[in-house]
PDB file of C-alpha atoms in Angstrom:
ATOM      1  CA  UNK A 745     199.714-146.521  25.249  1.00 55.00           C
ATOM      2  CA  UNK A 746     201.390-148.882  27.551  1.00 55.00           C
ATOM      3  CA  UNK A 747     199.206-147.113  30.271  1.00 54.00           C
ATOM      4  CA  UNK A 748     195.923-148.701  28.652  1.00 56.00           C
ATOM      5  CA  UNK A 749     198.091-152.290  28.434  1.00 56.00           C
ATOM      6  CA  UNK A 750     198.437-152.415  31.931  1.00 57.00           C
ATOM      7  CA  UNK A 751     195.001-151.083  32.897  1.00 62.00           C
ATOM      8  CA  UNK A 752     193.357-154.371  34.756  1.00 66.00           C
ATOM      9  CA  UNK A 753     190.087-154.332  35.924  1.00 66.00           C
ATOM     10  CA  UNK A 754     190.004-153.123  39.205  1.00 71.00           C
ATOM     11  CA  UNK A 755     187.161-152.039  41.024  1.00 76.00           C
ATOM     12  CA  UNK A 756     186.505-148.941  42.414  1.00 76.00           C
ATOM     13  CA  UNK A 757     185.086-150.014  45.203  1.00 81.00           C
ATOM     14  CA  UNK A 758     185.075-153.248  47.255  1.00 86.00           C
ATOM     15  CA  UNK A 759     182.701-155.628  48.388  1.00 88.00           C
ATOM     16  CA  UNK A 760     184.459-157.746  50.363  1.00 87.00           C
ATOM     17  CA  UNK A 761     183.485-155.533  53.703  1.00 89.00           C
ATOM     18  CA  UNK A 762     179.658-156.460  53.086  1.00 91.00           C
ATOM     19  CA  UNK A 763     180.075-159.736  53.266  1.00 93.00           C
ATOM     20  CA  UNK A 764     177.832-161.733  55.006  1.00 93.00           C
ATOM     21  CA  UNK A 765     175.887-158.485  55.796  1.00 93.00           C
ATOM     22  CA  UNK A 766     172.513-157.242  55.346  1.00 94.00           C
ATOM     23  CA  UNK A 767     172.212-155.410  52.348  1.00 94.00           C
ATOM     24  CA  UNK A 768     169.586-153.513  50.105  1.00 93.00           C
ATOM     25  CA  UNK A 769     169.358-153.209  46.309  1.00 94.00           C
ATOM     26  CA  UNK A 770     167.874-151.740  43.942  1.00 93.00           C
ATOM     27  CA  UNK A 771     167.339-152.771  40.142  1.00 94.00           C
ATOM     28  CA  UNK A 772     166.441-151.197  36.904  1.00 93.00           C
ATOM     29  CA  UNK A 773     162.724-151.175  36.548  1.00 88.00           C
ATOM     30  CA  UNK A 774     161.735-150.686  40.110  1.00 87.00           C
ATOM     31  CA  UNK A 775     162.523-153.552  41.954  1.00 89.00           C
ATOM     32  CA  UNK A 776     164.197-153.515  45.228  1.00 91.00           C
ATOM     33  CA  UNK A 777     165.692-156.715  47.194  1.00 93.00           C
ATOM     34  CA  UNK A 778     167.363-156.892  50.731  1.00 93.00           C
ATOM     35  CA  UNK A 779     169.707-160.046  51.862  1.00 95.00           C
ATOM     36  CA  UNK A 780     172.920-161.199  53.112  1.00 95.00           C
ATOM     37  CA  UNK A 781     175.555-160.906  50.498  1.00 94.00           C
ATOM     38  CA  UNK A 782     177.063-164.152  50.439  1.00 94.00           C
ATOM     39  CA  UNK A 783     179.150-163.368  46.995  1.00 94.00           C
ATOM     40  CA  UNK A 784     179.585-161.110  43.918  1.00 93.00           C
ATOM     41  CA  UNK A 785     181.856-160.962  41.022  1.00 92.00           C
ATOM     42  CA  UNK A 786     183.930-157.709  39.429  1.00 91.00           C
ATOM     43  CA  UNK A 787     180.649-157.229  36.646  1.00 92.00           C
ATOM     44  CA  UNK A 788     178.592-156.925  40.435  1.00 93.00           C
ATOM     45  CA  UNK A 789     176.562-160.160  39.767  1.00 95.00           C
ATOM     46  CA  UNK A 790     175.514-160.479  43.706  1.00 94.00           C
ATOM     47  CA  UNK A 791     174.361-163.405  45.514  1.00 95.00           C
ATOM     48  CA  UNK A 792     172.437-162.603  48.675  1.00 95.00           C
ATOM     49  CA  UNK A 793     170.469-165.333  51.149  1.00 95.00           C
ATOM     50  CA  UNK A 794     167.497-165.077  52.518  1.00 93.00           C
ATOM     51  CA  UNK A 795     166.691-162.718  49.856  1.00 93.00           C
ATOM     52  CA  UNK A 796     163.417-160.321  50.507  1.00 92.00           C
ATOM     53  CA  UNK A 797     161.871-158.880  47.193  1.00 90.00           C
ATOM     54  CA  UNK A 798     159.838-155.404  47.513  1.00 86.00           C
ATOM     55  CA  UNK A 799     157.899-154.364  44.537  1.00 78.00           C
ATOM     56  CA  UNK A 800     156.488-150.914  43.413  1.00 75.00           C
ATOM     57  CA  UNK A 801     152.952-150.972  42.241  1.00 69.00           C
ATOM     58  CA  UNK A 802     151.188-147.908  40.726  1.00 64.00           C
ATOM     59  CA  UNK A 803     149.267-146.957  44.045  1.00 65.00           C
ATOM     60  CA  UNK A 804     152.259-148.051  45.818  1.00 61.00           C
ATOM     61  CA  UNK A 805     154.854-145.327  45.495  1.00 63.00           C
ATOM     62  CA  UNK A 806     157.067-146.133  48.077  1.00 63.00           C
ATOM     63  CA  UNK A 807     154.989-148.494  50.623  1.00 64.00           C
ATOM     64  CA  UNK A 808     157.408-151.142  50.707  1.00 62.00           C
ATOM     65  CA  UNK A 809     155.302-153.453  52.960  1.00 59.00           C
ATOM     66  CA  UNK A 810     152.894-154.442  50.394  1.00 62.00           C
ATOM     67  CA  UNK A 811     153.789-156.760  48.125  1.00 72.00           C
ATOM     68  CA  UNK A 812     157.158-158.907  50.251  1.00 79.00           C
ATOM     69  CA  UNK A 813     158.255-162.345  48.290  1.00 84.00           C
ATOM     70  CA  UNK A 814     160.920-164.843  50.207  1.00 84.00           C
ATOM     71  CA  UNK A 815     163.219-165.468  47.456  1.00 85.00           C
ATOM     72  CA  UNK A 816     166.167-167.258  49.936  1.00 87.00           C
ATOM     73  CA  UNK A 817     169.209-167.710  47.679  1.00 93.00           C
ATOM     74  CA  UNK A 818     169.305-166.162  44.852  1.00 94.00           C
ATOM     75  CA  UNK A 819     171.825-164.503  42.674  1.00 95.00           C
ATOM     76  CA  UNK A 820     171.248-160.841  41.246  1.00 95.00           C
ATOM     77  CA  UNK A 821     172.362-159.600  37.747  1.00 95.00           C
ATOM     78  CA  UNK A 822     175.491-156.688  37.885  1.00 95.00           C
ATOM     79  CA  UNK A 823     174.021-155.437  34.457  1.00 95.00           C
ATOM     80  CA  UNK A 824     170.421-154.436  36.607  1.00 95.00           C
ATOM     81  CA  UNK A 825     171.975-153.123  39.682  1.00 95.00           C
ATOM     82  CA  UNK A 826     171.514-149.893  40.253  1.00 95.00           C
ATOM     83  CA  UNK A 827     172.225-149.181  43.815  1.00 93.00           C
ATOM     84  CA  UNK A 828     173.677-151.418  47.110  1.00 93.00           C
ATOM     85  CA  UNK A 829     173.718-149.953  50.393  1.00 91.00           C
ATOM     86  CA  UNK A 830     173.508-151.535  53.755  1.00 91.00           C
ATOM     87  CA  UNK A 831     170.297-152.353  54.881  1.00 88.00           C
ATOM     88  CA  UNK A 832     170.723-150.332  58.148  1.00 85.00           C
ATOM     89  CA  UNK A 833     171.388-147.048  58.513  1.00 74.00           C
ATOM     90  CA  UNK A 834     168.708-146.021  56.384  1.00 73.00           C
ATOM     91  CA  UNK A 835     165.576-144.909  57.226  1.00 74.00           C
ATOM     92  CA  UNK A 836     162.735-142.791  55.921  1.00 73.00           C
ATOM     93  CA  UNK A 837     162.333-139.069  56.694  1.00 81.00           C
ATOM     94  CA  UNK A 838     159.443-136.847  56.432  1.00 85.00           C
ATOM     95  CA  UNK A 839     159.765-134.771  52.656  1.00 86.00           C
ATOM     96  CA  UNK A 840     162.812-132.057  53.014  1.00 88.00           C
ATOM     97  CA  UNK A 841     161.741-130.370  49.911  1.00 89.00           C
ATOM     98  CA  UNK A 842     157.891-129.734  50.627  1.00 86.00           C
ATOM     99  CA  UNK A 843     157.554-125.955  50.659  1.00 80.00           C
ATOM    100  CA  UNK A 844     155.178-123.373  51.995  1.00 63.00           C
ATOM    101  CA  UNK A 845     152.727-122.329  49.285  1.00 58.00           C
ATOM    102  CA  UNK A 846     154.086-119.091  49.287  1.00 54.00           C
ATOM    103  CA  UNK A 847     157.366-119.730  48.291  1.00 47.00           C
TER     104      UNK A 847
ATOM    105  CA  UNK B 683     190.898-162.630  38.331  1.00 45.00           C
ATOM    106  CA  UNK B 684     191.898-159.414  39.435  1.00 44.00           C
ATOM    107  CA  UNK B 685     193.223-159.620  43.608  1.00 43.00           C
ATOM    108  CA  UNK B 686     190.657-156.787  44.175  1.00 44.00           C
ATOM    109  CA  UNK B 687     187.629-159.001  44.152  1.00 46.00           C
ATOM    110  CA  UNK B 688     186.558-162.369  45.737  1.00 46.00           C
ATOM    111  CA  UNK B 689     189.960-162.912  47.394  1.00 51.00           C
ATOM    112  CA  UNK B 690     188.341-165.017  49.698  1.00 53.00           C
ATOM    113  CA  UNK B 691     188.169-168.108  48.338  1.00 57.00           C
ATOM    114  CA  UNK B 692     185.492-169.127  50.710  1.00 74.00           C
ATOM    115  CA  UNK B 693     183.265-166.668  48.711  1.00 79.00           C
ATOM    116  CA  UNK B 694     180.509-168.163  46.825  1.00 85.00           C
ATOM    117  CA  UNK B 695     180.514-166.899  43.204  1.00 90.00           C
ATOM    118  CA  UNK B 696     177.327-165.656  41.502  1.00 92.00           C
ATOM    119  CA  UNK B 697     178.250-167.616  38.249  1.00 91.00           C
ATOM    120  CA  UNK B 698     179.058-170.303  40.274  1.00 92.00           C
ATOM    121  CA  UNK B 699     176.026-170.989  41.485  1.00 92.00           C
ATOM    122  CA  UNK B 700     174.513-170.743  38.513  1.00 92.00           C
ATOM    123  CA  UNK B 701     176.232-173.089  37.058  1.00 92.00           C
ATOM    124  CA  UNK B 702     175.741-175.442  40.147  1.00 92.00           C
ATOM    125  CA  UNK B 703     171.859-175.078  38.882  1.00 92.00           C
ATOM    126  CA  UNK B 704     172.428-176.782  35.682  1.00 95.00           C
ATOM    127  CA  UNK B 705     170.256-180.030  35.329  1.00 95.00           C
ATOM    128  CA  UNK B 706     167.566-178.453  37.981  1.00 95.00           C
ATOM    129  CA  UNK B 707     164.353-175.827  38.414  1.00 94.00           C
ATOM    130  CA  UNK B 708     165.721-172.022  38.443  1.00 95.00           C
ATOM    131  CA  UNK B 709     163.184-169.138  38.736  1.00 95.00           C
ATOM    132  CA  UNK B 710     163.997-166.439  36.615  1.00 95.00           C
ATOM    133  CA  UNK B 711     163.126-162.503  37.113  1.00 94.00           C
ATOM    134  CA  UNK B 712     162.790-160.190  34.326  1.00 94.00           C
ATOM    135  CA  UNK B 713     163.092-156.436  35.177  1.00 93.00           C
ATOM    136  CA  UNK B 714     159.462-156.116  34.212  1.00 89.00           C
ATOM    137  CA  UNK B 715     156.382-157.669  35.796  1.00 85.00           C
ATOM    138  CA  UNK B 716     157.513-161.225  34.192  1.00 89.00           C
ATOM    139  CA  UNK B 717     158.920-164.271  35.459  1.00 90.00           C
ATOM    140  CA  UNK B 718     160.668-167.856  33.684  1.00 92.00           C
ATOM    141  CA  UNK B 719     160.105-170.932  35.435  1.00 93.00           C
ATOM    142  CA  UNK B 720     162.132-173.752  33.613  1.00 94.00           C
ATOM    143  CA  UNK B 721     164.842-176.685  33.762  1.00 95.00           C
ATOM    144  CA  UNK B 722     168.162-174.582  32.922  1.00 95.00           C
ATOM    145  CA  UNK B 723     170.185-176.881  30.600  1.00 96.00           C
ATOM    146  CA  UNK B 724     172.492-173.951  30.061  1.00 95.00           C
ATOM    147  CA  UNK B 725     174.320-170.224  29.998  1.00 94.00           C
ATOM    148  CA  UNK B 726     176.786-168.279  28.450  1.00 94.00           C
ATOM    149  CA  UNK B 727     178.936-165.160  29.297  1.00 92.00           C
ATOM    150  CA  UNK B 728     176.311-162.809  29.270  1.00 93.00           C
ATOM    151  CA  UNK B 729     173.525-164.995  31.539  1.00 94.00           C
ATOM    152  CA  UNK B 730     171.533-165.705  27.829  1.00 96.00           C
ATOM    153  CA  UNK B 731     169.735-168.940  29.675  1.00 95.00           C
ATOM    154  CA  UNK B 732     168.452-171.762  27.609  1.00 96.00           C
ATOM    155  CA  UNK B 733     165.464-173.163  29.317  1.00 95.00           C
ATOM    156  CA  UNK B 734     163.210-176.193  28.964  1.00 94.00           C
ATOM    157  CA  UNK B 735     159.670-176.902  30.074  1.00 92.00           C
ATOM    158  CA  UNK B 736     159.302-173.330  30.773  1.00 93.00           C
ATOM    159  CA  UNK B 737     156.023-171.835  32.187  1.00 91.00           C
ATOM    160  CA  UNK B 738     156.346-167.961  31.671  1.00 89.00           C
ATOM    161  CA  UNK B 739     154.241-165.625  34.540  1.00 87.00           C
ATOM    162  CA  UNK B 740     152.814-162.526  34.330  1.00 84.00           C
ATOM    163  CA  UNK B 741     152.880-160.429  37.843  1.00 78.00           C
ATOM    164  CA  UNK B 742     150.680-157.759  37.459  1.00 72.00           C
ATOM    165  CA  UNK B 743     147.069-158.901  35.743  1.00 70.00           C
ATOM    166  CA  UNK B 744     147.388-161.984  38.438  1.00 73.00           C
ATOM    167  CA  UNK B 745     147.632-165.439  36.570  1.00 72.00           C
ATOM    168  CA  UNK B 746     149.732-167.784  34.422  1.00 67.00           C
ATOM    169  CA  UNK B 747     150.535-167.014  30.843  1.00 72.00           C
ATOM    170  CA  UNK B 748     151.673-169.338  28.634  1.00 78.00           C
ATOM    171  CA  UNK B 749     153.194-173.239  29.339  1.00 78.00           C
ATOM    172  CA  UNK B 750     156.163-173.711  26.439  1.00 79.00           C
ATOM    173  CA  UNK B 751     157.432-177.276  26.227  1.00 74.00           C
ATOM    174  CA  UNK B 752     160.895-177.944  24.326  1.00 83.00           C
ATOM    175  CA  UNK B 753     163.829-175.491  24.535  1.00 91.00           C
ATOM    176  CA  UNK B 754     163.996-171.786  24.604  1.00 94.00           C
ATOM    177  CA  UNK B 755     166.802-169.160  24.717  1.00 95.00           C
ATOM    178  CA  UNK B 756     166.096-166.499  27.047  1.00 95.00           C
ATOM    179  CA  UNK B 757     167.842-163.333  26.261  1.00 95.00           C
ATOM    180  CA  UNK B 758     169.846-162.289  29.263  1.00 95.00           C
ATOM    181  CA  UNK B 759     169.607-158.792  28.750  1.00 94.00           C
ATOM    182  CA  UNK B 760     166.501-158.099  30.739  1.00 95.00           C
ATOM    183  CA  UNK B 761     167.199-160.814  33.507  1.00 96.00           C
ATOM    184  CA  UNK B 762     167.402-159.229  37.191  1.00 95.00           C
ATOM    185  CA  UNK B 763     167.200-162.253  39.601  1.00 95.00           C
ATOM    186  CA  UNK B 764     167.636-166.232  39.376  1.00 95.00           C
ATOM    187  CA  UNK B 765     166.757-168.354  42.392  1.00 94.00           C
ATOM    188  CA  UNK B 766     167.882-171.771  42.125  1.00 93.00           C
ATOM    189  CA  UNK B 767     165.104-174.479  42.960  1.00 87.00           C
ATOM    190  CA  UNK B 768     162.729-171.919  42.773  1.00 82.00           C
ATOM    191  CA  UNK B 769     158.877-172.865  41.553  1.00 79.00           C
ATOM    192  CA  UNK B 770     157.661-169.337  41.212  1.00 76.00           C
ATOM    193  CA  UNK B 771     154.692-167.247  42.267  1.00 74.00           C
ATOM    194  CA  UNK B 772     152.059-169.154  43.946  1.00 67.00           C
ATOM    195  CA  UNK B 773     149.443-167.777  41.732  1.00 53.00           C
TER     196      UNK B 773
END
């Protein structure tokens, strides 16, 4: 019992390194975002500058050029972020799960 | 707050900011194709927004939906993104 008192809220993980880095995220229904994270808060409510916005259309799939907003500074909802990684170190690779028609 | 967050105090907080928008134009994105342009008089803990002289935009079928004068609330639970200052799509 007195191990739930003392329970704070810490997070599992820390932001603090991506400061002022460039960052990707992705939301609940599809949208995906990429600026510098100026600040966030322990529920993961993000601000990020010079904010990009993708968007996924039906014929879209995953061509992310398409449809590109400037948002600048704007500050992102923890409750609708699904995923943050750094903006490098990610790239797209041809399908590793396309298989011979034999198989 | 907990030591494990925002310990720089140079950090700018999301709330914050929000909060700094009070009184001004914020842009408002939903998690679906629709977007809130309004003055934001106001927020509470969970980012519930209450808006006036809101114009509400439709993304996908290309065009403006409806102008609302007076207040609304705008439940926070499908809000993604809020850009301060921001005027909306251009269409």
């Amino acid at each position: 019992m007195a191990d739930k008192d003392k329970k704070k809220k810490e997070s599992i993980f820390d932001l603090s390194k991506y400061i002022d880095k460039h960052i990707r995220v992705k939301f609940q229904g599809g949208r995906e975002a990429s600026g510098v994270l100026k600040g966030f808060d322990p529920l993961l409510n993000l601000v990020l500058d010079g904010t990009i916005e993708y968007m996924r259309d039906p014929d879209d799939q995953y061509k992310l050029t398409e449809d590109t907003r400037q948002l600048g500074l704007v500050v992102c909802r923890g409750t609708s972020v699904v995923l943050i990684c750094p903006h490098d170190g990610m790239e797209a690779i041809p399908n590793p799960f396309i298989q011979q028609q034999d198989g | 707050m907990a030591a494990t967050a925002a310990t720089n105090p140079s950090q700018l907080l999301p709330l914050e900011l929000v909060d700094k928008c009070i009184g001004s134009r914020i842009h408002i994105v939903m998690k679906n194709d629709k977007e809130i342009v309004g003055t934001l008089l106001g927020f509470d803990d969970f980012v519930n927004m209450v808006l006036e002289d809101v114009t509400e935009f439709e993304i996908t079928p290309e065009g403006r939906r409806i102008t609302k004068l007076d207040q609304i609330l705008l439940n926070g639970n499908n809000i993604t993104m809020l850009i301060p200052g921001g005027e909306g799509p251009e269409v």
